Amino acid sequence: MKKKYLLPVCLLLLINVACNRSLSDLQHVDAPVLTQMSVQSVQVSAVGYDHFVATWRWFQTSAYYGADIDHVNYNYLAYLLHAIVSLNPKFEPAYYMSASVFPWGMNSTKLSKPLVMQAMIEFPQDWRWPYYLGFNSYWFEHDDQQAAHFFELSSMKSNAPPLVTSLALRMRSQTGNLDVGLRFLKDLLQQKNDAKVQASLLSQYKMLQTEQQLRAIESLLLKLPERTHTVEDLQQLRQRGYQLPEKLSDGGNIRVLKDGSLLSSHTTKRFKLFVPPKRKGGQ
């Protein structure tokens, strides 16, 4: 090996040892906000190779998330993403993961929002970041006014699609429903995502589609003069000419519970859409 390459290689090896040790110590953290010292230690260990180390850390983060999506330590994942953007504040994939993975995985924006707000600062002309904040405000924080505010900010950016303006109007008129979530996820799925993130989003999309199908079928069941609260109810609908899916979007079969409600055979509970009191009866 040429001598001029020897020092950089040695430094990178030291970075690898130091950072892997610090990361392994943090994999079981419970605190939502990790110490600044931990992030700063990653910055110091980068010794001038910030962007390179940020990219390398991203590959490690993707591997960690994809290893067991159902049992992710989101506090630890948040640490990894904060460490990445501390090294390279323009590293978009880290912000994108925070905007999509955290809210859907945790049903909360607690860890996601700070990173997405930072993305708005780093990319002030990009319509996507206020758009993500708007949707997450509506879907997970149940805040129509804040959602409308962020959607309006997004709609003012150059190249913002008409969908953003439409969502802003929906929030202002308080008519949001399952279609809002499906539109949002469909938009995310059309972008170039990490394969593991894409799989997670697709799973969520199918879950919402399944709920939409079940609600449509339940509305048809209300038209039956008599119900047995068994699969015979579904047969009655088919005999009346209604086309019911053999398989739901999530791949499951339609189950009829004792109380007459429906469920997919692939899940143990129904998806619940938050409906504020002022919106009741308006869907």
Coordinates of C-alpha atoms in Angstrom, one line a residue, residues 4 7-8 11 32 45 90-91 107 116 125 130 134 144 154 168 174 217 221 261 274:
K4 CA 0.0 8.4 1.2
L7 CA -2.8 7.4 7.3
P8 CA -6.4 7.7 5.9
L11 CA -7.9 6.7 10.6
P32 CA -36.1 9.5 23.6
S45 CA -14.2 10.6 15.4
K90 CA -27.8 17.7 3.7
F91 CA -28.2 13.9 3.9
N107 CA -47.9 6.0 15.9
V116 CA -38.2 16.9 9.7
Q125 CA -37.4 25.4 -1.2
P130 CA -43.7 20.7 5.2
G134 CA -48.7 18.4 7.5
D144 CA -56.2 19.8 11.6
S154 CA -45.8 23.2 1.1
A168 CA -54.7 21.9 2.5
Q174 CA -62.2 19.3 8.0
I217 CA -68.6 -4.3 2.7
L221 CA -74.3 -5.5 4.8
S261 CA -68.3 -6.9 12.3
F274 CA -59.1 9.3 14.5

